[in-house]
Short mmCIF file of C-alpha atoms in Angstrom, two decimals:
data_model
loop_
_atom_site.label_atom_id
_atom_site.label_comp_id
_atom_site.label_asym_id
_atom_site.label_seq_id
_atom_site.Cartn_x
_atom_site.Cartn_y
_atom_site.Cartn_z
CA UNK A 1 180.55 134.64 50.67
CA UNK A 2 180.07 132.01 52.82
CA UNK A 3 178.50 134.37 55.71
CA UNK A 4 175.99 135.35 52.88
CA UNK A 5 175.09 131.58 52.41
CA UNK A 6 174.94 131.06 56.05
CA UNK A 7 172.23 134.51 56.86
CA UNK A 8 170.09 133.41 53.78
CA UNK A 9 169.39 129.81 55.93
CA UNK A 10 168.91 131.49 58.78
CA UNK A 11 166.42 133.93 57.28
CA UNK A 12 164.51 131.22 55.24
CA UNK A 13 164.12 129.50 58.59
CA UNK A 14 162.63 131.86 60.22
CA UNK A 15 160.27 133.09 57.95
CA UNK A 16 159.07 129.25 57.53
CA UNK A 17 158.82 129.02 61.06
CA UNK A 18 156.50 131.86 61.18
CA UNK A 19 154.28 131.09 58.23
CA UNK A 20 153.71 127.71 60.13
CA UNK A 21 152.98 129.38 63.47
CA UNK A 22 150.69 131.81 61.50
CA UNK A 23 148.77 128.77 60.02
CA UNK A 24 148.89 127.24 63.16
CA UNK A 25 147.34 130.20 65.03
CA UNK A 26 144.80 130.29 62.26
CA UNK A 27 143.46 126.54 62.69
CA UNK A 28 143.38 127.02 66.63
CA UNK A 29 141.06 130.30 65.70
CA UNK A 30 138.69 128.28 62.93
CA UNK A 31 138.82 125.09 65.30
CA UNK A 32 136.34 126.66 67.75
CA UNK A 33 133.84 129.03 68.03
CA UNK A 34 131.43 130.58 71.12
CA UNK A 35 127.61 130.34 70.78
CA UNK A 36 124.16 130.67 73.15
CA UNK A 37 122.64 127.26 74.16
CA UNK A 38 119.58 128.85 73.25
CA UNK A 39 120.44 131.36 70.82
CA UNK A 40 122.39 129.22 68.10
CA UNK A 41 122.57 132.19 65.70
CA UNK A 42 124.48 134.06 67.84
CA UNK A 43 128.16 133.14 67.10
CA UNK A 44 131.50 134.50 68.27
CA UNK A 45 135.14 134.18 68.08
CA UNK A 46 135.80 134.71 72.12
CA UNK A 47 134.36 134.13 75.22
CA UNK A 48 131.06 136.64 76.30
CA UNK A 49 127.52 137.04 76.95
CA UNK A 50 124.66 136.60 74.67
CA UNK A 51 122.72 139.66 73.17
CA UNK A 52 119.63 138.48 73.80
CA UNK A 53 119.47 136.63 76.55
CA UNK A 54 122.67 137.56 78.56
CA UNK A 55 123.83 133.82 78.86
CA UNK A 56 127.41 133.34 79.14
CA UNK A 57 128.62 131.73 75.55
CA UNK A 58 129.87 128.58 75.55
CA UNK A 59 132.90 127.17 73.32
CA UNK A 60 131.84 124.79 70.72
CA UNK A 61 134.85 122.43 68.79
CA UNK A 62 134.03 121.73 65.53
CA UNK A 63 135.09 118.49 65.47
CA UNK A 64 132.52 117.34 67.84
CA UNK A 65 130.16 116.90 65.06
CA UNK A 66 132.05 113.03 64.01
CA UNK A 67 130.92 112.39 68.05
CA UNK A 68 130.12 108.40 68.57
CA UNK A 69 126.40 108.07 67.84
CA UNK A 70 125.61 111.30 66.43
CA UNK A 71 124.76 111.20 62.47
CA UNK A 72 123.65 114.54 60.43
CA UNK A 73 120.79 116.81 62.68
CA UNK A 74 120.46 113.74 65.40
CA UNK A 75 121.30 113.27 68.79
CA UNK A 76 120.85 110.27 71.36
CA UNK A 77 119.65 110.64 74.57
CA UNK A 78 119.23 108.21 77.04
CA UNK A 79 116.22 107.22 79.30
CA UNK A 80 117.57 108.71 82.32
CA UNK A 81 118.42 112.10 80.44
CA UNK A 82 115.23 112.22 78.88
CA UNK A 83 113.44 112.12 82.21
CA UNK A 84 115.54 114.23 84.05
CA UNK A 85 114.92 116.96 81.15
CA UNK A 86 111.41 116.57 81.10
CA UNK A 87 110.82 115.30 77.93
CA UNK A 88 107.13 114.22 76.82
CA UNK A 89 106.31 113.09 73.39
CA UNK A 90 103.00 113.32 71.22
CA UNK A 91 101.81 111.31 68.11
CA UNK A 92 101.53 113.65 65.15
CA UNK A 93 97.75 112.79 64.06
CA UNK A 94 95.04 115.28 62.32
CA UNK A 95 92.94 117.53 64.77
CA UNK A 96 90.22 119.79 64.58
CA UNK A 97 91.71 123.35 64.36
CA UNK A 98 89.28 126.32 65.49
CA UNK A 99 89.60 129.41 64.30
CA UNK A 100 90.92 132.12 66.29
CA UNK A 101 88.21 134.07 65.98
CA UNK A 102 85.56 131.99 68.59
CA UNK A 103 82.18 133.36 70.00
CA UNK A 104 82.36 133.31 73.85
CA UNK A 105 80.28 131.01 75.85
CA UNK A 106 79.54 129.64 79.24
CA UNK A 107 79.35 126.57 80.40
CA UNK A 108 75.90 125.94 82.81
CA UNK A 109 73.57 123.66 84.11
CA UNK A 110 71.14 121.72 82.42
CA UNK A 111 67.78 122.07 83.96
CA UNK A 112 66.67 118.41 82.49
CA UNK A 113 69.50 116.89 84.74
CA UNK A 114 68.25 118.43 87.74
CA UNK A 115 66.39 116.09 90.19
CA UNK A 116 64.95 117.00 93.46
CA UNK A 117 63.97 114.84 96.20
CA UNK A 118 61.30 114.84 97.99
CA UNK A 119 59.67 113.40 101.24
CA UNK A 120 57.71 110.26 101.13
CA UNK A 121 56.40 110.68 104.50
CA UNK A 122 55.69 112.87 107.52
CA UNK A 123 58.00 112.68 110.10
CA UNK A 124 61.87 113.54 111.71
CA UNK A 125 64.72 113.76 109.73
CA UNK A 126 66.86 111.60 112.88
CA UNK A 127 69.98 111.45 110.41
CA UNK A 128 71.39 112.91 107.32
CA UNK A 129 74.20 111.56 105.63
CA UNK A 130 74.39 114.57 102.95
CA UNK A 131 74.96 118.05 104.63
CA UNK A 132 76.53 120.15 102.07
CA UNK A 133 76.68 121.05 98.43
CA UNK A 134 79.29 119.94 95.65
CA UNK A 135 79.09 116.48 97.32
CA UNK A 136 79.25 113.28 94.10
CA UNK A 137 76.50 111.36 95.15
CA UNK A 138 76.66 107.25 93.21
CA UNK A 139 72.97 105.76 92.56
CA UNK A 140 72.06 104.32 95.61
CA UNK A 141 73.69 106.08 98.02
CA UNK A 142 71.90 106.75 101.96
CA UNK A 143 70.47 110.12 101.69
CA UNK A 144 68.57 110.43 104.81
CA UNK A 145 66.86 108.53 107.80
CA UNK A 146 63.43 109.48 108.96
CA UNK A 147 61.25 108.46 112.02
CA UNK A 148 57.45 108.09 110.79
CA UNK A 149 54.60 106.71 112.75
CA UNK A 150 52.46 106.06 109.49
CA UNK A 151 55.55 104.30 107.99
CA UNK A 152 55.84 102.10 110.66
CA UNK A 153 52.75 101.10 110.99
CA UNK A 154 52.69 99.99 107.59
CA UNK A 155 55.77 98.23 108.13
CA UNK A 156 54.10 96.58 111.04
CA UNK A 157 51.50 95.58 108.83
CA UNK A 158 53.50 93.80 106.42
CA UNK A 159 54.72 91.56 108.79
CA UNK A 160 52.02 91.02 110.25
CA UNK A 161 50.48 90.06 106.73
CA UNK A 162 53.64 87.72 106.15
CA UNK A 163 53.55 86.09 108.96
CA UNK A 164 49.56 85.36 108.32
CA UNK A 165 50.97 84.20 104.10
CA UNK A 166 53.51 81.77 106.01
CA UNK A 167 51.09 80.63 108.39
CA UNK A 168 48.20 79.53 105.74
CA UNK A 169 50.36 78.75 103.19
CA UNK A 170 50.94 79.63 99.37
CA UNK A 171 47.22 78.19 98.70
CA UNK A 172 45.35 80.99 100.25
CA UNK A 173 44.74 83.56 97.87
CA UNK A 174 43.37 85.82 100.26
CA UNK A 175 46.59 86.04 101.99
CA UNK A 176 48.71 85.94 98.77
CA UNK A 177 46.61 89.63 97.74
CA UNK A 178 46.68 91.03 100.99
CA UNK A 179 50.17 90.48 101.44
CA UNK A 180 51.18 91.49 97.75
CA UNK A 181 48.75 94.75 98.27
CA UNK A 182 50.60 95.44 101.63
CA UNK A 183 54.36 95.18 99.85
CA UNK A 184 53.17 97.72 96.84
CA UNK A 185 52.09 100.04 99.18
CA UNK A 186 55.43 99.96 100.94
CA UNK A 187 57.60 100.33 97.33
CA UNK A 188 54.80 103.21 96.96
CA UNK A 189 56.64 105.01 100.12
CA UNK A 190 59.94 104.27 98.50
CA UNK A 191 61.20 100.97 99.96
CA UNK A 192 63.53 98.98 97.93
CA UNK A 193 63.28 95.31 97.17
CA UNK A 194 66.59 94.67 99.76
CA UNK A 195 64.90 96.61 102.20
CA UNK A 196 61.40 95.06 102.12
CA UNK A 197 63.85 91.59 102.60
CA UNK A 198 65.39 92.86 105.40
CA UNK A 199 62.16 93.75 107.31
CA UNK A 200 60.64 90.38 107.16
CA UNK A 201 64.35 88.48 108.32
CA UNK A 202 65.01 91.59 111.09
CA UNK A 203 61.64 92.90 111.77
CA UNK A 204 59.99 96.83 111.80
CA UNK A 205 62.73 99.30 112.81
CA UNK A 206 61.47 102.73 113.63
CA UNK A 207 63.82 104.67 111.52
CA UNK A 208 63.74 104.32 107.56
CA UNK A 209 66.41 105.23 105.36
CA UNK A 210 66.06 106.47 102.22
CA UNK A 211 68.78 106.56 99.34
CA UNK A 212 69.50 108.00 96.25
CA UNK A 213 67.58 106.99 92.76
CA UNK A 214 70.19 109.13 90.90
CA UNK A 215 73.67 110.10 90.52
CA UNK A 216 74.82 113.04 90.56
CA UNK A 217 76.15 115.98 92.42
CA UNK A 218 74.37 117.61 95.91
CA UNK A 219 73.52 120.96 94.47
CA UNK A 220 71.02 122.18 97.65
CA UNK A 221 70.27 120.90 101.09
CA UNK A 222 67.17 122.07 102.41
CA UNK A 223 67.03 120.12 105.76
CA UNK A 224 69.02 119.43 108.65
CA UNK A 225 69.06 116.86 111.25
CA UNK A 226 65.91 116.54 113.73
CA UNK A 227 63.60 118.48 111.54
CA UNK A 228 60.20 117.78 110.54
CA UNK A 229 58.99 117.14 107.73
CA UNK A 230 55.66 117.19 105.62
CA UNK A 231 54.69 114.64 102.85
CA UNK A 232 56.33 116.35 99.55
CA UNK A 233 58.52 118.84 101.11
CA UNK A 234 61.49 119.35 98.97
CA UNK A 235 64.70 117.72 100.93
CA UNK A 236 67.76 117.80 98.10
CA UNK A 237 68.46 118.29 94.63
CA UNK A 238 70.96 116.69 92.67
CA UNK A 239 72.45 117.35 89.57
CA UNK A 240 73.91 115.08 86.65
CA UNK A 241 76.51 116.61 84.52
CA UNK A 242 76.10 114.03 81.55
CA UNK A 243 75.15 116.68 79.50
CA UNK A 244 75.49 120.48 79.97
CA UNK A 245 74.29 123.30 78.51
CA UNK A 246 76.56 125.99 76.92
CA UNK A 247 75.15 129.52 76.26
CA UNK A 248 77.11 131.44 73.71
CA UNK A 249 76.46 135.54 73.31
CA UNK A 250 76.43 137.12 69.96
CA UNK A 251 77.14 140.69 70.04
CA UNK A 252 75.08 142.99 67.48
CA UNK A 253 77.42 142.61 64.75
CA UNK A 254 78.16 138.64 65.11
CA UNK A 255 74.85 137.22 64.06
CA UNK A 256 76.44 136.12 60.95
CA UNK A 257 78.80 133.42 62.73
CA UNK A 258 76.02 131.18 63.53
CA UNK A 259 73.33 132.00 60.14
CA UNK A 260 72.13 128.58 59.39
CA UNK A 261 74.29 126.63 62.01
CA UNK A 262 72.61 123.46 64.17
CA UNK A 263 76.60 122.02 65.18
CA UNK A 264 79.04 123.78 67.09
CA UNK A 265 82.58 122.85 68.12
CA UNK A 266 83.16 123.92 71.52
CA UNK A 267 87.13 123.88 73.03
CA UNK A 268 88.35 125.52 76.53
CA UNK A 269 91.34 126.87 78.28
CA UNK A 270 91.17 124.25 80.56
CA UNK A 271 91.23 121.56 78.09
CA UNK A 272 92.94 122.74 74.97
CA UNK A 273 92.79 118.67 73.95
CA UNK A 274 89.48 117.94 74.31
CA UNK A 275 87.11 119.14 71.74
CA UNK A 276 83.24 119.09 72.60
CA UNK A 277 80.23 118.88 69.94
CA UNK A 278 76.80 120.51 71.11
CA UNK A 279 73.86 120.89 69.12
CA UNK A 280 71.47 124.05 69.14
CA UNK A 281 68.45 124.10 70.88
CA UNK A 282 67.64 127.36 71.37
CA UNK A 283 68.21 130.56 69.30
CA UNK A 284 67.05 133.95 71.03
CA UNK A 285 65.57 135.95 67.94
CA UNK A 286 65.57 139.15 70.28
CA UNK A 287 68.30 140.99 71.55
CA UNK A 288 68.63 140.88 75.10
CA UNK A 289 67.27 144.03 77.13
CA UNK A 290 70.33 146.35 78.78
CA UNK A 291 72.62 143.29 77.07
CA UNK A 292 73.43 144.04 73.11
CA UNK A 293 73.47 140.41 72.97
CA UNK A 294 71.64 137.66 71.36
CA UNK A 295 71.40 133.99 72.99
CA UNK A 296 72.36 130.79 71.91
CA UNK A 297 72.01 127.55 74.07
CA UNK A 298 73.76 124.60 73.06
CA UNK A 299 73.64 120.73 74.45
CA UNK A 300 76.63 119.16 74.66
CA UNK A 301 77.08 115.64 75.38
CA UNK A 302 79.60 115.61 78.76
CA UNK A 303 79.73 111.90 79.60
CA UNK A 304 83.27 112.36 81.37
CA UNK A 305 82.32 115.16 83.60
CA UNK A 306 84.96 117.70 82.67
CA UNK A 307 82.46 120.54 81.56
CA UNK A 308 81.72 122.06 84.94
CA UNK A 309 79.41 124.62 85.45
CA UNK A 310 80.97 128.31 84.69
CA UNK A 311 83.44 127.44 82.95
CA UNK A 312 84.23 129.89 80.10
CA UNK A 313 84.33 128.26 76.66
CA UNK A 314 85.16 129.37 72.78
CA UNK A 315 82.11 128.34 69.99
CA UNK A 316 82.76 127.90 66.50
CA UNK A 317 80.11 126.54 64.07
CA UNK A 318 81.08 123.25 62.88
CA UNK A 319 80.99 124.51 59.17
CA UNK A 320 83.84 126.98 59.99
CA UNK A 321 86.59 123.94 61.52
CA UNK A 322 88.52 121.65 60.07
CA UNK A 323 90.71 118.92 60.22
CA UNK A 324 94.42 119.75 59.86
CA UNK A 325 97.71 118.35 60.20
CA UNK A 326 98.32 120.53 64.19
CA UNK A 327 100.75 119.99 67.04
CA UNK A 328 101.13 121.94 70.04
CA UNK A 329 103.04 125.48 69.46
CA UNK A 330 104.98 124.20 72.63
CA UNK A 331 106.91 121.71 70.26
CA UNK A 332 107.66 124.28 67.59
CA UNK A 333 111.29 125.74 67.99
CA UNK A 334 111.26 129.36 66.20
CA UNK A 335 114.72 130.40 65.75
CA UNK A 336 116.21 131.58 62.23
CA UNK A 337 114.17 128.73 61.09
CA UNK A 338 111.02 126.63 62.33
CA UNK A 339 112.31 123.51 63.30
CA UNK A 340 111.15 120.66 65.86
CA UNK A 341 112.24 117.41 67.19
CA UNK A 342 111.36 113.83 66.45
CA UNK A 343 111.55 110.58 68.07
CA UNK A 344 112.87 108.00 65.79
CA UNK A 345 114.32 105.18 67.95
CA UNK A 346 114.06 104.23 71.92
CA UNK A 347 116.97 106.89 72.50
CA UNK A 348 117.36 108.55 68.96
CA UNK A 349 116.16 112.39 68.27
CA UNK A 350 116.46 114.27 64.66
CA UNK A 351 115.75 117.77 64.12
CA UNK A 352 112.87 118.53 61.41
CA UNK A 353 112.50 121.59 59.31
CA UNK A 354 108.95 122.25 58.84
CA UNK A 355 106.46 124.86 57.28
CA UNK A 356 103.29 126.27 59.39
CA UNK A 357 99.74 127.44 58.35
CA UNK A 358 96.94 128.26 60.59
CA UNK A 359 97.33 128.46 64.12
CA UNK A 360 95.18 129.23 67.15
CA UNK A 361 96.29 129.88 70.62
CA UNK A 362 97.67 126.29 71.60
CA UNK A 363 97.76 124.32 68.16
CA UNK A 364 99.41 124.88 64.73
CA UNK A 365 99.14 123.57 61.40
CA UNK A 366 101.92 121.43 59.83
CA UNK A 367 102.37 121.99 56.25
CA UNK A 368 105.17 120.40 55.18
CA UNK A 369 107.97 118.58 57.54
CA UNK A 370 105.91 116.08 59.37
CA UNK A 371 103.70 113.51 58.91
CA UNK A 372 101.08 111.60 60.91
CA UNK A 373 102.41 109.26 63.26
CA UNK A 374 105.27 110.58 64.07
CA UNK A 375 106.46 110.59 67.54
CA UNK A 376 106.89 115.02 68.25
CA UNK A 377 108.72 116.12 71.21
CA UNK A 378 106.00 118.39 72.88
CA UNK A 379 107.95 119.37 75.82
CA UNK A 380 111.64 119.53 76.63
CA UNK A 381 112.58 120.94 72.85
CA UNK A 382 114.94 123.19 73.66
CA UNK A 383 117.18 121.50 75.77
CA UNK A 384 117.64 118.97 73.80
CA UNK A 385 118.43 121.46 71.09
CA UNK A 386 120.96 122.90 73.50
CA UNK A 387 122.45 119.23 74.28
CA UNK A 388 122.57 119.48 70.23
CA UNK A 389 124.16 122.75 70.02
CA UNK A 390 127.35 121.70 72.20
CA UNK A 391 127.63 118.68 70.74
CA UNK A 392 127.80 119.88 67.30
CA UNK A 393 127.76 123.54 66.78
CA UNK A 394 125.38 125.74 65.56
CA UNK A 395 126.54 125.78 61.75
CA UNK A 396 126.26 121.63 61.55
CA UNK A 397 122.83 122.16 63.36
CA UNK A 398 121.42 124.09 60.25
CA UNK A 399 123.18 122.01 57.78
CA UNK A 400 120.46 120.50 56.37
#
C-alpha cells in the first residue's frame, strides 16, 4: 500500500512538471515572432527569408512595444538618426492637382524678348568680351570695343567744345548750345552719361566700348575680334526669359480640351512643385499641314528663369484643376493599408491611416487622415517604419 502511495506522487509530479514545461514552451513560442523590415505582413514563427523581397526575417519580442518613449503607432528618433536616414519633411497645405490626362507642350522662345544689337558706327571690332552663346549677360555689361575714326572725331570735338564752355564761362550761350548739341550727338552713338564723364576728366581714347542695354542670355554672335563693321550691322542678340512662350499640340480628336479656354495651368517633369499660369494668345483654327495637329501658344509669366527653352511641359485648362488636399506619392506607404508618417514633436513620429482620391504622377489627394499643416515625412518613410517594425512588431504597428 504504501508503494502505491509513493508511485501516485511520483506520477503526479511528473505530469505537473510537464504541463509547466509545455506552457513554458508555449510562452517562449507566442513571446516572439519573425517579420520583413519592409514587408510587415509577412509574419513567421522561425527564422527565413521574405517572399517578396528575399530579406532575411528578423525576430521581433513582443514586449518591445512598453519600450521607453514609444506610446501607441509612435516612435522617436533623434536628430542625428533622422539625418543619417535621410529624412525630409513637407507641410501638408492644398495644391493644385492636374489631371492625368494633360495636352503636351513645349516650352520656346518668346520672340518679344528677343533683342539684337546693332552697330552704332563704322569701324574694328579690336575686342569682344562675348564670344559664345548661352552666356547670362546683367544690364550693363561690356559687350564689345570698337576703333572708329568718325567716333573719335566726335569725341575730339566734345572736348574741344568743353574746353571752349570752361573757357567763356556758363554766360555764353553760344557755347552752352554748342556744347549741349555736341554731347546729344555723342548719347546718339550710344555713349553713356559715365562715359561722356570720363572723356572730359581722361580725354578721347581711340577705342569705345559699348555695353549691354538689356539682360538677358547671348543667343547669337555674329562677329569676331578685328572685324569690320558697317553702321547697323547686326553684332548679338540676346534673349530675356521673363516670359516664355509654350506651344501646346492638339491632336484631331482633342479640340475639346481647350473649347472656350483663355487660362492654362502648365506643370513639368522637371519641376513637379512649381505650377505655371499662361494665358492664350494664339489659337491655330487650321490643322497643321503633314502634322494632324492644331496650335496653341501660350504666355507664361517666367520671372525666375526656370522655363528654359525645349523643355517638354503638360497643359491643362484652368477650368479642369483644382485645389485639393495632395502630398507627394513618395510619402505614402502602401502596404495592407495606406498609411504615412507625421512629425509631431522635435524628435516624435506617429503613423497615420489615411484615405486617397485623385492622383497624378507625383501628387495625391488626401481624403481623410491628414490635415493642413501638418508636418508629412516626404522622404525616409520606410525606414522609419522599419525602425518601427523592430521596435514594436508588426501586429502593434496596425493596432490602431
Amino acid at each position: 500500500m504504501r508503494l502505491i502511495v509513493i508511485s501516485v506522487i511520483l506520477g503526479s509530479v511528473l505530469f505537473l512538471a510537464g504541463c509547466r514545461n509545455e506552457h513554458g514552451d508555449h510562452d517562449a513560442v507566442s513571446d516572439s515572432y519573425y517579420t520583413c523590415p519592409m514587408h510587415p505582413s509577412v509574419v513567421s514563427n522561425s527564422p527565413g527569408s521574405c517572399p517578396v523581397c528575399n530579406m532575411s526575417l528578423i525576430k521581433v519580442e513582443k514586449n518591445q512595444s512598453n519600450i521607453a518613449g514609444q506610446q501607441g503607432n509612435s516612435i522617436p528618433i533623434d536628430k542625428r538618426r533622422q539625418q543619417l536616414a535621410g529624412i525630409k519633411t513637407d507641410t501638408v497645405k492644398l495644391r493644385i492637382l492636374a489631371p492625368t490626362s494633360s495636352i503636351l507642350g513645349t516650352v520656346v522662345i518668346d520672340e518679344q524678348q528677343v533683342k539684337t544689337i546693332s552697330s552704332r558706327a563704322k569701324g574694328r571690332i579690336d575686342r569682344l568680351f562675348v564670344n559664345t552663346t548661352g552666356v547670362y549677360l546683367r544690364k550693363a555689361s561690356p559687350l564689345y570695343s570698337i576703333y572708329s575714326e568718325q567716333l573719335l572725331a566726335d569725341e575730339k570735338e566734345y572736348l574741344t567744345l568743353y574746353e571752349n564752355f570752361n573757357a567763356a564761362g556758363s554766360q555764353s550761350v553760344l557755347a552752352t548750345e554748342m556744347l549741349s548739341a555736341a554731347k546729344n550727338k555723342l548719347l546718339l552713338w550710344g555713349l553713356s552719361e559715365k562715359q561722356i564723364l570720363a572723356l572730359e576728366k581722361s580725354g578721347a581714347s581711340p577705342l569705345i566700348t559699348f555695353y549691354s542695354n538689356e539682360s538677358g542670355y547671348v543667343s547669337e554672335v555674329s562677329i569676331t575680334e578685328g572685324m569690320y563693321v558697317d553702321e547697323g550691322i547686326p553684332l548679338i542678340k540676346i534673349t530675356a526669359l521673363n516670359h516664355v512662350w509654350v506651344e501646346a499640340q492638339l491632336y484631331a480628336n482633342e479640340p475639346a480640351k481647350a473649347t472656350n479656354s483663355t487660362s492654362f495651368h502648365i506643370y513639368s517633369e522637371n519641376l513637379p512643385d512649381e505650377v505655371y499660369k499662361g494665358t492664350l494668345v494664339y489659337n491655330n483654327p487650321v490643322i497643321e499641314a503633314g502634322r494632324r495637329v492644331q496650335l496653341l501658344r501660350l504666355r507664361v509669366d517666367n520671372a525666375k528663369g526656370k522655363l528654359i527653352p525645349g523643355m517638354m511641359v503638360s497643359v491643362n485648362p484652368q477650368k479642369a484643376t483644382q485645389s485639393v488636399l495632395a502630398v507627394p506619392k513618395s510619402a505614402i506607404l502602401l502596404e495592407q493599408m495606406k498609411t504615412a508618417w507625421v512629425k509631431t514633436g522635435e524628435d516624435m513620429f506617429e503613423q497615420r491611416m489615411i484615405e486617397t482620391g485623385a492622383e497624378n504622377k507625383y501628387w495625391i489627394e488626401i481624403v481623410a487622415g491628414l490635415k493642413p499643416g501638418d508636418i508629412l515625412v516626404t522622404e525616409g518613410a520606410y525606414l522609419i517604419s522599419s525602425e518601427f517594425i523592430l521596435k514594436s512588431g508588426a501586429k502593434q504597428r496596425h493596432a490602431h
